Each structure stands twice: as C-alpha cells, then as structure tokens.
Amino acid sequence: MKHLFPISFLFLLVGITLQFSCTSPSAVQQEYKISLSFKPGEEAKIAEALLSVKDSTRIFLKKGLYKFDNLSIAQVSHVSIQGEGYGQTILDFSQQSQGGEGIRVTNVKHFTIDGMTIKDSKGDLLKINKSRDVVITNLHAIWSKADSTSGGYAIYPVMCKNVLIENCYTEGSSDAGIYVGQTDSAIVRKCKAAKNVAGCEIENTSHAQVYDNEFYNNTAGFLVFDLPDLSKRGGHVKAYNNYIHDNNFRNFAKSGSFGTTWGVGNASPGSGIIILAASDIEIYNNRIINNNSSAIMIASGFAIDTKAGEKINANYYPVPKNINIHDNTIAMGAAFPEPAYEHRIGKTLIAIEQQLNRLDPGRKNKRIPLIMYDGISSNILTKGVALNPDSICIRQAGDNVFVNADFLNIANPQHWKPDTNRKPFSCDLPVEGH
Amino acid sequence: MRKTYIFSSLLLLVILFSLFGEQGCKNKPAQNTDPSGRIGFQFKEKLSEYGFFKGKLNALNPRDGVLSYELSTPLFTDYAVKKRFIVLPKGKAIKYTVKGVLDFPDSTIIIKNFAYVNTVHQQVMIETRLLVRDPADKSWKVMNYLWNKEQTDAVKHITGAKVPVTLLDNDNNKLFTNYQVPNTNDCKRCHIKDDVLIPIGPKARNLNFTVPGAKENQLLAWAGKGVLTGLPAIAAVAQLPNWADARHFTVTQRARAYLDVNCAHCHTKGGDAYNTGLFLEYEQNNPDHLGIKKAPVSAGGGAGGLDYDLIPGDAGHSILLYRMNSTEPGTAMPELARTVVHKQGVKLIREWIHSMAKKP
C-alpha cells in the first residue's frame, strides 16, 4: 500500500508526457512530410508544384527574382511557402494576365508564407480566402507605383479563422495595405505600411489585436470598419502600442467617388484612425502623431449612407458603440494637408474647424480637436435624447481633445453646432474581460 | 521479491504506454491521408484512353452509354462551342433533385469539351474537362485535358495554358485572343461551395427543355431511358429561362438566368465570392444582395471609380456591367474563363438594368 502513491504519480507523469508529445499543435506544425526547393527560372515547376501540392508540404524558394502570371493553392492542409527573406526572394506578378490576384490561397488549413517580397500584381497581391491557422510573416507586399493603377489589397485574408500577420511591410495599395476582412481572431503586429490609401484595415472582423505596428504616410493609418450585407459582424478589436504618424497622403483609391460609397475612398487624407460603424473597440497606448485632418475619427454608417438603418441585422449595426479610447499620445500638425481640400470628407473636417472657431472666438483659431465624433448616436433609431447612449468613452489628457461634430445638422449652418464638451464622453473604462 | 515484481510490472506498463503513445502519434497522419483505406480514382494520361468516343476522337461521337446533354442557358467561355456528356456506371441512374445539381451515382464522369470556330468555320478542339465522382471518398475530382495541334488526342494538364486563337464570334466577327485554359485550382474556385467541390451546370431546371432538333424534353428522354429516376410530372419541374430566347422569356427572366449561370456559382453564400455580399442566384430577391444601390466591398480598382454594383436605369454607372464589359485582369468578371467581352451578354444586362428604372 505504501508504494501506491509513488506508482500512481509515475503513471500520471508518463500519461501527461505522452499526451503532450501527441497533441502539441506546434510540434505537428513544425514538421513537413514533403520538402520541395526551387530556384529562379523554375517558375513553371513552382506553379505546377503549388497546383498539385499535397498535405504537409514545405516549398522553399531560393533567393532571386521570379516572374509569375499568378499562383494558387487550394484545399490542402499544412503548407508552407518559405523564401530566403524579403528583398532576397522576390516574386514579381507584373505579367498577371488573368484573375484577381497574384497569389490566391483557398480553403487551406495551417498555411504559412514567410520571408519574401511579392510585388506588382494587377489585382490584390496575396488573397487568402476561407482558410484557418494562417501565418503571414516577414513578407513585403508592394506596388512600385502608389496610384490608382495599383491593386486593391496587398495582404488580404478574408473569411478566415486565426490569422497572424507579423513583421510585414506593405506599400502602394489603392485600398488597404493590410486588410483583414470577415475573419474571426486575427493578430497584426510588428508590421509597417506606407503610401497605401489605408495602412491597415480591420473590416467585419472580430477579436482582432493590432499592436506594435507603424503605419505612416498613408491617406489613413488604421481603419476599423463594419459594412452591411456581409457574412459576419466585426467587433472586439484592440489597437495598442502602434505608431501611427504622418498619414497625409492624397487618396488615390479608384473605387467610389469619394463619399457616396462605403469604401476607403471615404478616408480623408490626414486621417490617423477611423472607426466606422464598428462596436467594442479599444484604442490605447498608441502614438498618433501628425495626422493632420483628424487623429481619431468615430463615425456611424449614417455619415455615409442615409439608408444605413434599413440594413441593420445580426451582422450589421451602423452606430458605433462601446468605443474606448485612452492613454494615447496624440499630436497634430499646424494645418490640414493639401489633399484634404480636394476630398469630400476632408472638406467636411475643414468646415468643422472653421465652424468651431466661428462659434467660439475664445478658441483662438485652434485646430480641429484630436478626436472627431460624428455625433450620430443610436438616438437616431430610438428617438432618444441621452447625451452618450452608445458608451463612447474617452480618457485622453490635454486640451482640444474632442468634438461632437453634429453631422445631423451639417447641411444647415444656422443649426449646426459642433460641440467640444467632452464631459458626457469621459466615462469610466470597462473592467477588463467584460 | 514482491518489490521486484511491482517494479518490473510497472516498467512493462511504462513501455507498453510509450509504445501505444508512439503508435497513436504515427497513426494520425496516416489516417488523414487515406481515410477510406482504398485507392481513389486515378485520372488517365490521355483522353483517348477512356474510350468515351468512337471513330475520330475530335468528332466526339459518343459510344453507347455516353449520354450527351445541353443546358438551356450555358456559361459563356470566349464564344467556345461546348459539347457535354455524362458517363454513368453500368446499371446506375441519376436521381432527380428539386434544387441544385442532380444526384449523380458514384463513378459518374461528366465530360465537357471546348472548341472554337476558326476563320474558315472549322471547329478546333482546345480542351476537355472531366469531373469525376470518386467512389473512394464520394467527392468530385477535376482534371483538364489539353488537345494537341493535330487534333488527335488531349493530354492531362494541370497547370493551365494560354492558347492564342483567332476565332469567330456568334456574328462571325474575327477575334484574336489568348484563350485561357484553367488550371486545376481555377476549376476548384468555381466548383467549390461550402468547401465541397460540386458540378455546376446539370441542375434539373437548366436541363428542363427540349434541345433543338430533339423530339422530346431532355429530362423526359432521360427518364424514358431509365438513366434518371424520381422525375415528377414535367410541369412541376422548375425551368431556367433560355437567356437568348426573347420570344418566350422577358428581359428580366433572361438576364437573371444569365447572371445565375455566369456569376452565381461564385456569387452565392458559400461560393468563392461569398465575401462580397453580392449574390446573383436566379431565386435571389434581396435587392442589397442583387447589388441594387449596393456599394462594393473589396472590388478595389475593379469598381472603375463607380459607386454601386447596380443602379436601376443607369447601366453606364453600374459596376456589374462595367466589369462584364472589361477584359483587364483585376477588373474583368468573371475573373476566369473569359478573355473577350461577351457582347450579347453585356447587351442583355444593359437592357435589364435600363428596364429596371421603369418600375417604381
């Protein structure tokens, strides 16, 4: 009887060890049954290898320049495409003659792409559709020219689950550099994006964390959008420890005529962060510097679509709610960037600044406040009168921090009263985990 | 003595444990690769090896048991002339289904042949696509066969190809293009719904008509031969309008049938374009999903600077028409299987969008 304790303990130990060695997902992911290696000049072989790829394959692309029409991988599990590093292994898609993207990944589980530059496709650069456990790392996705001839999205996981985008750089997208759409659980970290219309956009995506990134010299640095009529609702997005600066680039998005549609064409040059029709968002500990039209903008779907209310369903609610903005370092430059004067929303922001200064000479011609809220709350749906019915919560030190821009009266100058009283919006932060 | 016994039995147990554990680890991937334990369908190297046709292969003269069929509204592929066949396993029949594709038995092979008409009005074979329902795992598999210049055979081809051709369109206009033979992943893109590969064309409603020159309705003929079971009274079977038949169908019916066949295999919930929220099935009646005053989601430059997928009465500003009318990659829709503009299709959709303005 005396021995029973040590014996059962030993059993337990053995059991735990075995359990661990069999089910540890990282152990399974590291090993590939098939390993293929290619060098420049073997483009046809690579395209064929990707088409006939089997489960558990690692494809290694040696350094050099590869020219592809397009590439695709579909319906497999556990595949890795590995280069020798960005700037070393370069995939050029300027010859693309068909399809919407350079690389397309569909229905793949455990997909990794690591260590290369992909550039100059006609449509999107890397689209990953309906896949899960996706890792995109050490990838540069760029268009040589940042104008409307560029494709839409550089890194574009959509309808995925569990996505990690890390140590990537995107440039030149005519929509968003990093665009995570209709996805559940995503992390974007240690990435950079420049000279895109939107640096990074999280759209109809839930449980996303965006941190330790640098988004600069885009039209808008970071966007969180929910759009109607899509497969899922976004929300529960956190952005922290990012450096979002100097996003004053002209808007060169081709889609939409800057204002009548939902798209990124609506982003005014000079936007740091835009939250549109999204809920349960926390923005904190970021440095948001020299985005000279609006450091942070919170807007409802009604700001760009009068029919937004008709589109409410389980996947869409046009009024942003539970927005928490706190402890960011924010500074704005002395004037609006030139391109803002050419842009519909840009002109609106300029008008807000002018109206504020007209209504209150005591402001002494200060800049538009750092955080612009369109003021279209759920009161519009409930006919309520509460001052802050949607828990827009702001805890930011300093002066000239906040304006409720009173968008509902913007067309009527006599009644239009942008309001800088931030008191109703200085609510307590929610307890972590609720 | 007792102590040694306990110790040795313990050791034995530990060894057994670790053996089982190892077995468990080793077995997992093996099970993943071959769940049935049987070898799946193997595609042959050449089309001729299947023996589908008799005489000259490119005449596509079917052997007994190879069933030819047509669709009332077919998919447009660069004015290609298509011949379609079904091969059923001996003694098996197709089961009628009200919705979606018919229920084909295991080992069914669906054959689709693509030819273009050259400038001297000859049909030149380009590719033959096979869809096979693999009995090993009951899933559909795809393969493409590319025809040789001599037109004597077609060879298995997975990477896709660009074939430069000068073809005659339906109005006998000469068109030069690089015809795109799809690669196997391209095939999957259009054929996958909810992660499962399925046939697209052979739905009862799109087979429910009398093929020109035939004596009776195609479905009735099949039922008569015993290759189709469970067919209800033909009047009770839904019918997809013939997109080109302006005598029997309205512009709206024809346009919606055209969009159903050319777009809805992707533009449907669970399809490749699920993320766009633009759903173009024949039975779709939600105006937002149909694109009416719907802003694009991820069209990027493909939207051409336009705001809405479809503006009633204003085809010129409707993204839907703009993309149908383009051959630029990134803009052209469908993204695959089309390198020239389908003028007649564009004309129909333009008429339809214009006609929508007249309704309140």
Coordinates of N, CA, C and O in Angstrom, one line a residue, chain A residues 103-176:
Chain A
I103 N -1.2 35.9 -55.7 CA -1.2 34.6 -55.0 C -2.6 34.4 -54.4 O -3.1 35.3 -53.7
R104 N -3.2 33.3 -54.7 CA -4.5 33.0 -54.1 C -4.5 31.7 -53.3 O -4.1 30.7 -53.9
V105 N -4.9 31.8 -52.1 CA -5.0 30.6 -51.2 C -6.4 30.4 -50.8 O -7.0 31.3 -50.3
T106 N -6.9 29.2 -51.1 CA -8.3 29.0 -50.8 C -8.5 27.7 -50.0 O -7.9 26.7 -50.4
N107 N -9.2 27.7 -48.9 CA -9.5 26.5 -48.2 C -8.3 25.8 -47.7 O -8.1 24.6 -47.9
V108 N -7.3 26.5 -47.1 CA -6.1 25.8 -46.6 C -6.1 25.9 -45.1 O -6.4 27.0 -44.6
K109 N -5.8 24.8 -44.5 CA -5.6 24.8 -43.0 C -4.1 24.8 -42.7 O -3.3 24.1 -43.4
H110 N -3.7 25.6 -41.8 CA -2.2 25.7 -41.4 C -1.4 26.1 -42.6 O -0.6 25.4 -43.2
F111 N -1.7 27.3 -43.0 CA -0.9 27.9 -44.2 C 0.1 28.9 -43.6 O -0.3 29.8 -42.8
T112 N 1.3 28.8 -44.1 CA 2.4 29.8 -43.7 C 3.0 30.3 -44.9 O 3.4 29.6 -45.8
I113 N 3.2 31.7 -45.0 CA 4.1 32.2 -46.0 C 5.1 33.1 -45.3 O 4.7 33.9 -44.5
D114 N 6.3 33.0 -45.6 CA 7.4 33.6 -44.8 C 8.6 34.0 -45.7 O 9.1 33.2 -46.5
G115 N 9.1 35.2 -45.5 CA 10.4 35.6 -46.0 C 10.5 35.8 -47.4 O 11.3 35.2 -48.1
M116 N 9.7 36.8 -48.0 CA 9.9 37.1 -49.4 C 9.2 38.4 -49.7 O 8.5 39.0 -48.9
T117 N 9.5 39.0 -50.9 CA 8.8 40.1 -51.4 C 7.9 39.7 -52.5 O 8.3 38.9 -53.4
I118 N 6.6 40.1 -52.5 CA 5.7 39.9 -53.6 C 5.3 41.3 -54.1 O 5.1 42.2 -53.3
K119 N 5.3 41.4 -55.5 CA 5.0 42.8 -56.0 C 4.3 42.8 -57.3 O 4.3 41.9 -58.1
D120 N 3.6 44.0 -57.4 CA 3.1 44.4 -58.7 C 2.1 43.5 -59.4 O 2.2 43.3 -60.7
S121 N 1.1 43.0 -58.7 CA 0.0 42.3 -59.4 C -1.0 43.3 -59.9 O -1.0 44.4 -59.5
K122 N -1.9 42.8 -60.8 CA -2.9 43.7 -61.3 C -4.1 43.9 -60.3 O -4.6 45.0 -60.2
G123 N -4.4 42.8 -59.6 CA -5.4 42.9 -58.6 C -4.8 42.9 -57.2 O -3.8 43.7 -57.0
D124 N -5.3 42.1 -56.3 CA -4.7 42.0 -55.0 C -3.4 41.2 -55.1 O -3.1 40.5 -56.0
L125 N -2.5 41.4 -54.1 CA -1.3 40.6 -54.1 C -1.4 39.2 -53.5 O -1.1 38.3 -54.2
L126 N -1.8 39.2 -52.3 CA -1.9 37.9 -51.6 C -3.3 37.8 -51.0 O -3.6 38.5 -50.0
K127 N -4.2 37.0 -51.6 CA -5.5 36.8 -51.1 C -5.6 35.4 -50.5 O -5.3 34.4 -51.1
I128 N -6.1 35.4 -49.2 CA -6.2 34.1 -48.6 C -7.7 34.0 -48.2 O -8.2 34.8 -47.3
N129 N -8.4 33.1 -48.8 CA -9.9 33.0 -48.7 C -10.2 31.7 -47.9 O -9.7 30.7 -48.2
K130 N -11.1 31.9 -47.0 CA -11.7 30.7 -46.3 C -10.7 29.7 -45.8 O -10.7 28.6 -46.0
S131 N -9.7 30.2 -45.1 CA -8.6 29.4 -44.6 C -8.5 29.5 -43.1 O -9.1 30.5 -42.5
R132 N -7.8 28.6 -42.4 CA -7.6 28.8 -41.0 C -6.2 28.5 -40.5 O -5.5 27.8 -41.2
D133 N -5.9 29.1 -39.4 CA -4.5 29.0 -38.9 C -3.5 29.4 -39.9 O -2.7 28.6 -40.5
V134 N -3.6 30.7 -40.2 CA -2.8 31.3 -41.3 C -1.7 32.2 -40.7 O -2.0 32.9 -39.7
V135 N -0.5 32.0 -41.1 CA 0.6 32.8 -40.7 C 1.3 33.5 -41.8 O 1.7 32.9 -42.8
I136 N 1.3 34.8 -41.8 CA 2.0 35.6 -42.9 C 3.1 36.4 -42.2 O 2.8 37.3 -41.3
T137 N 4.3 36.1 -42.5 CA 5.4 36.7 -41.7 C 6.6 37.1 -42.6 O 6.8 36.4 -43.6
N138 N 7.3 38.1 -42.2 CA 8.4 38.6 -43.0 C 8.2 38.7 -44.4 O 9.0 38.4 -45.3
L139 N 7.0 39.3 -44.7 CA 6.6 39.4 -46.1 C 6.5 40.9 -46.5 O 5.9 41.7 -45.7
H140 N 7.1 41.3 -47.6 CA 6.9 42.6 -48.2 C 6.0 42.5 -49.3 O 6.2 41.7 -50.3
A141 N 4.9 43.2 -49.3 CA 3.9 43.2 -50.4 C 3.8 44.6 -50.9 O 3.2 45.5 -50.2
I142 N 4.3 44.8 -52.1 CA 4.4 46.2 -52.6 C 4.0 46.4 -54.0 O 4.1 45.5 -54.9
W143 N 3.5 47.6 -54.3 CA 3.4 48.1 -55.7 C 4.4 49.2 -55.9 O 4.5 50.1 -55.1
S144 N 5.1 49.1 -57.0 CA 6.2 50.0 -57.3 C 5.6 51.4 -57.4 O 6.3 52.4 -57.1
K145 N 4.4 51.5 -57.9 CA 3.8 52.9 -58.1 C 2.6 53.0 -57.1 O 1.7 52.1 -57.2
A146 N 2.5 54.0 -56.3 CA 1.4 54.2 -55.4 C 0.4 55.1 -56.1 O 0.3 56.3 -55.9
D147 N -0.4 54.6 -57.0 CA -1.5 55.3 -57.6 C -2.7 54.4 -58.0 O -2.6 53.2 -57.6
S148 N -3.7 54.9 -58.6 CA -4.9 54.2 -58.8 C -4.7 53.0 -59.8 O -5.6 52.1 -59.9
T149 N -3.5 52.9 -60.4 CA -3.2 51.7 -61.2 C -2.8 50.5 -60.3 O -2.8 49.3 -60.8
S150 N -2.5 50.8 -59.0 CA -2.1 49.7 -58.1 C -3.4 48.8 -57.8 O -4.5 49.2 -57.9
G151 N -3.1 47.6 -57.4 CA -4.1 46.7 -57.0 C -4.7 47.1 -55.7 O -4.2 48.1 -55.0
G152 N -5.8 46.5 -55.2 CA -6.5 46.9 -54.0 C -5.8 46.6 -52.7 O -5.4 47.5 -52.0
Y153 N -5.6 45.3 -52.4 CA -5.1 44.9 -51.2 C -3.8 44.2 -51.3 O -3.6 43.4 -52.2
A154 N -2.8 44.5 -50.5 CA -1.5 43.8 -50.5 C -1.6 42.5 -49.8 O -1.3 41.4 -50.4
I155 N -2.0 42.5 -48.5 CA -2.1 41.3 -47.8 C -3.6 41.2 -47.4 O -4.1 42.1 -46.7
Y156 N -4.3 40.2 -47.8 CA -5.7 40.2 -47.8 C -6.3 38.8 -47.4 O -6.8 38.1 -48.2
P157 N -6.3 38.5 -46.1 CA -7.0 37.3 -45.6 C -8.5 37.7 -45.4 O -8.8 38.8 -44.9
V158 N -9.4 36.9 -45.9 CA -10.8 37.2 -45.8 C -11.6 35.9 -45.5 O -11.2 34.8 -46.0
M159 N -12.5 36.0 -44.7 CA -13.3 34.8 -44.2 C -12.4 33.7 -43.6 O -12.6 32.5 -43.9
C160 N -11.5 34.1 -42.9 CA -10.5 33.1 -42.3 C -10.8 33.0 -40.8 O -11.6 33.8 -40.2
K161 N -10.0 32.1 -40.2 CA -10.0 32.0 -38.7 C -8.6 31.8 -38.3 O -7.9 31.0 -38.8
N162 N -8.2 32.6 -37.2 CA -6.9 32.5 -36.7 C -5.8 32.9 -37.7 O -5.2 32.1 -38.3
V163 N -5.6 34.2 -37.8 CA -4.7 34.8 -38.7 C -3.6 35.6 -37.9 O -3.9 36.3 -37.0
L164 N -2.3 35.3 -38.3 CA -1.3 36.1 -37.7 C -0.5 36.8 -38.8 O 0.0 36.1 -39.8
I165 N -0.4 38.1 -38.8 CA 0.4 38.9 -39.8 C 1.5 39.6 -39.0 O 1.2 40.4 -38.1
E166 N 2.7 39.2 -39.2 CA 3.8 39.7 -38.4 C 5.0 40.1 -39.2 O 5.3 39.4 -40.2
N167 N 5.7 41.2 -38.8 CA 6.9 41.6 -39.5 C 6.7 41.8 -41.0 O 7.6 41.4 -41.8
C168 N 5.6 42.3 -41.4 CA 5.4 42.5 -42.8 C 5.4 44.0 -43.1 O 5.3 44.9 -42.3
Y169 N 5.6 44.3 -44.4 CA 5.6 45.7 -44.9 C 4.8 45.7 -46.2 O 4.9 44.9 -47.0
T170 N 3.9 46.7 -46.3 CA 3.1 46.9 -47.5 C 3.2 48.3 -48.0 O 3.3 49.3 -47.2
E171 N 3.2 48.5 -49.3 CA 3.3 49.8 -49.9 C 2.5 49.9 -51.2 O 2.6 48.9 -52.0
G172 N 1.8 51.0 -51.4 CA 1.3 51.3 -52.7 C -0.1 50.8 -53.0 O -0.7 50.9 -54.1
S173 N -0.8 50.1 -52.0 CA -2.2 49.6 -52.3 C -3.2 50.7 -52.6 O -3.2 51.7 -51.8
S174 N -4.0 50.5 -53.6 CA -5.0 51.6 -53.8 C -6.2 51.4 -52.9 O -7.2 52.1 -53.0
D175 N -6.2 50.4 -52.0 CA -7.2 50.2 -51.0 C -6.4 50.1 -49.6 O -6.0 51.1 -49.1
A176 N -6.3 48.9 -49.1 CA -5.6 48.8 -47.8 C -4.3 47.9 -48.0 O -4.4 46.9 -48.7

